[in-house]
Amino acid sequence: MEALNALNEIVTLLQQNAAKIGITIAGLMVAVYAIAIMLDNDQSPTARTERWAKLKRVFICAAIIAGASAFVSLATGLGKML
């Protein structure tokens, strides 16, 4: 029973901090990819096009993660009001 109580506490903390966690993960994704771009020395037009395509994908994924975590935080807050 102690294990279930501990698990419930962990889930509660994750729900309370979902937006912070999501925004942090999204920021880390962007930072890691920006570092990867800085370390890449290929200056051909094809490589530049690929980098921009990947960067767009990273920003879209980061926005989805941050938005989903903010939605979870909002839903949790609304659930507490009811």
PDB file of C-alpha atoms in Angstrom:
ATOM      1  CA  MET A   1       0.000   0.000   0.000  1.00  0.00           C
ATOM      2  CA  GLU A   2       2.933   2.330   0.676  1.00  0.00           C
ATOM      3  CA  ALA A   3       4.120   1.884  -2.914  1.00  0.00           C
ATOM      4  CA  LEU A   4       0.755   2.982  -4.291  1.00  0.00           C
ATOM      5  CA  ASN A   5       0.687   6.013  -2.008  1.00  0.00           C
ATOM      6  CA  ALA A   6       4.182   6.986  -3.131  1.00  0.00           C
ATOM      7  CA  LEU A   7       3.192   6.516  -6.778  1.00  0.00           C
ATOM      8  CA  ASN A   8       0.107   8.668  -6.243  1.00  0.00           C
ATOM      9  CA  GLU A   9       2.258  11.438  -4.736  1.00  0.00           C
ATOM     10  CA  ILE A  10       4.639  11.294  -7.700  1.00  0.00           C
ATOM     11  CA  VAL A  11       1.790  11.496 -10.212  1.00  0.00           C
ATOM     12  CA  THR A  12       0.269  14.425  -8.305  1.00  0.00           C
ATOM     13  CA  LEU A  13       3.575  16.313  -8.388  1.00  0.00           C
ATOM     14  CA  LEU A  14       3.988  15.625 -12.103  1.00  0.00           C
ATOM     15  CA  GLN A  15       0.492  16.942 -12.793  1.00  0.00           C
ATOM     16  CA  GLN A  16       1.125  20.084 -10.778  1.00  0.00           C
ATOM     17  CA  ASN A  17       4.378  20.813 -12.600  1.00  0.00           C
ATOM     18  CA  ALA A  18       3.422  19.582 -16.084  1.00  0.00           C
ATOM     19  CA  ALA A  19       3.784  22.982 -17.763  1.00  0.00           C
ATOM     20  CA  LYS A  20       7.213  23.627 -16.223  1.00  0.00           C
ATOM     21  CA  ILE A  21       8.442  20.162 -17.175  1.00  0.00           C
ATOM     22  CA  GLY A  22       7.144  20.457 -20.728  1.00  0.00           C
ATOM     23  CA  ILE A  23       8.605  23.896 -21.336  1.00  0.00           C
ATOM     24  CA  THR A  24      11.945  22.751 -19.893  1.00  0.00           C
ATOM     25  CA  ILE A  25      12.033  19.691 -22.166  1.00  0.00           C
ATOM     26  CA  ALA A  26      11.087  21.806 -25.174  1.00  0.00           C
ATOM     27  CA  GLY A  27      13.834  24.324 -24.362  1.00  0.00           C
ATOM     28  CA  LEU A  28      16.390  21.559 -23.972  1.00  0.00           C
ATOM     29  CA  MET A  29      15.406  20.121 -27.366  1.00  0.00           C
ATOM     30  CA  VAL A  30      15.964  23.484 -29.041  1.00  0.00           C
ATOM     31  CA  ALA A  31      19.262  24.047 -27.197  1.00  0.00           C
ATOM     32  CA  VAL A  32      20.650  20.613 -28.072  1.00  0.00           C
ATOM     33  CA  TYR A  33      19.736  21.026 -31.724  1.00  0.00           C
ATOM     34  CA  ALA A  34      21.212  24.543 -31.827  1.00  0.00           C
ATOM     35  CA  ILE A  35      24.497  23.144 -30.494  1.00  0.00           C
ATOM     36  CA  ALA A  36      24.394  20.408 -33.132  1.00  0.00           C
ATOM     37  CA  ILE A  37      23.959  23.080 -35.828  1.00  0.00           C
ATOM     38  CA  MET A  38      26.942  25.039 -34.471  1.00  0.00           C
ATOM     39  CA  LEU A  39      29.149  21.947 -34.559  1.00  0.00           C
ATOM     40  CA  ASP A  40      28.205  21.143 -38.176  1.00  0.00           C
ATOM     41  CA  ASN A  41      30.708  22.594 -40.655  1.00  0.00           C
ATOM     42  CA  ASP A  42      28.942  21.622 -43.893  1.00  0.00           C
ATOM     43  CA  GLN A  43      28.103  24.839 -45.786  1.00  0.00           C
ATOM     44  CA  SER A  44      26.579  23.337 -48.927  1.00  0.00           C
ATOM     45  CA  PRO A  45      23.109  24.557 -49.971  1.00  0.00           C
ATOM     46  CA  THR A  46      21.679  21.081 -49.453  1.00  0.00           C
ATOM     47  CA  ALA A  47      22.984  20.919 -45.890  1.00  0.00           C
ATOM     48  CA  ARG A  48      21.553  24.356 -45.135  1.00  0.00           C
ATOM     49  CA  THR A  49      18.149  23.319 -46.458  1.00  0.00           C
ATOM     50  CA  GLU A  50      18.231  20.148 -44.368  1.00  0.00           C
ATOM     51  CA  ARG A  51      19.226  22.100 -41.245  1.00  0.00           C
ATOM     52  CA  TRP A  52      16.319  24.515 -41.656  1.00  0.00           C
ATOM     53  CA  ALA A  53      13.900  21.629 -42.248  1.00  0.00           C
ATOM     54  CA  LYS A  54      15.141  19.870 -39.108  1.00  0.00           C
ATOM     55  CA  LEU A  55      15.046  23.106 -37.116  1.00  0.00           C
ATOM     56  CA  LYS A  56      11.422  23.682 -38.139  1.00  0.00           C
ATOM     57  CA  ARG A  57      10.610  20.135 -37.039  1.00  0.00           C
ATOM     58  CA  VAL A  58      12.327  20.695 -33.676  1.00  0.00           C
ATOM     59  CA  PHE A  59      10.385  23.925 -33.085  1.00  0.00           C
ATOM     60  CA  ILE A  60       7.097  22.219 -33.983  1.00  0.00           C
ATOM     61  CA  CYS A  61       7.849  19.322 -31.614  1.00  0.00           C
ATOM     62  CA  ALA A  62       8.867  21.752 -28.874  1.00  0.00           C
ATOM     63  CA  ALA A  63       5.634  23.708 -29.324  1.00  0.00           C
ATOM     64  CA  ILE A  64       3.572  20.513 -29.184  1.00  0.00           C
ATOM     65  CA  ILE A  65       5.322  19.358 -25.999  1.00  0.00           C
ATOM     66  CA  ALA A  66       4.974  22.743 -24.307  1.00  0.00           C
ATOM     67  CA  GLY A  67       1.355  23.104 -25.417  1.00  0.00           C
ATOM     68  CA  ALA A  68       0.382  19.622 -24.298  1.00  0.00           C
ATOM     69  CA  SER A  69       1.953  20.084 -20.899  1.00  0.00           C
ATOM     70  CA  ALA A  70       0.264  23.470 -20.491  1.00  0.00           C
ATOM     71  CA  PHE A  71      -3.043  21.822 -21.421  1.00  0.00           C
ATOM     72  CA  VAL A  72      -2.493  19.125 -18.783  1.00  0.00           C
ATOM     73  CA  SER A  73      -1.778  21.821 -16.217  1.00  0.00           C
ATOM     74  CA  LEU A  74      -4.918  23.727 -17.248  1.00  0.00           C
ATOM     75  CA  ALA A  75      -7.066  20.598 -17.136  1.00  0.00           C
ATOM     76  CA  THR A  76      -5.712  19.713 -13.698  1.00  0.00           C
ATOM     77  CA  GLY A  77      -6.461  23.224 -12.458  1.00  0.00           C
ATOM     78  CA  LEU A  78      -9.994  23.095 -13.844  1.00  0.00           C
ATOM     79  CA  GLY A  79     -10.493  19.668 -12.310  1.00  0.00           C
ATOM     80  CA  LYS A  80      -9.582  21.017  -8.887  1.00  0.00           C
ATOM     81  CA  MET A  81     -12.201  23.771  -9.237  1.00  0.00           C
ATOM     82  CA  LEU A  82     -15.015  21.304  -9.823  1.00  0.00           C
TER      83      LEU A  82
END
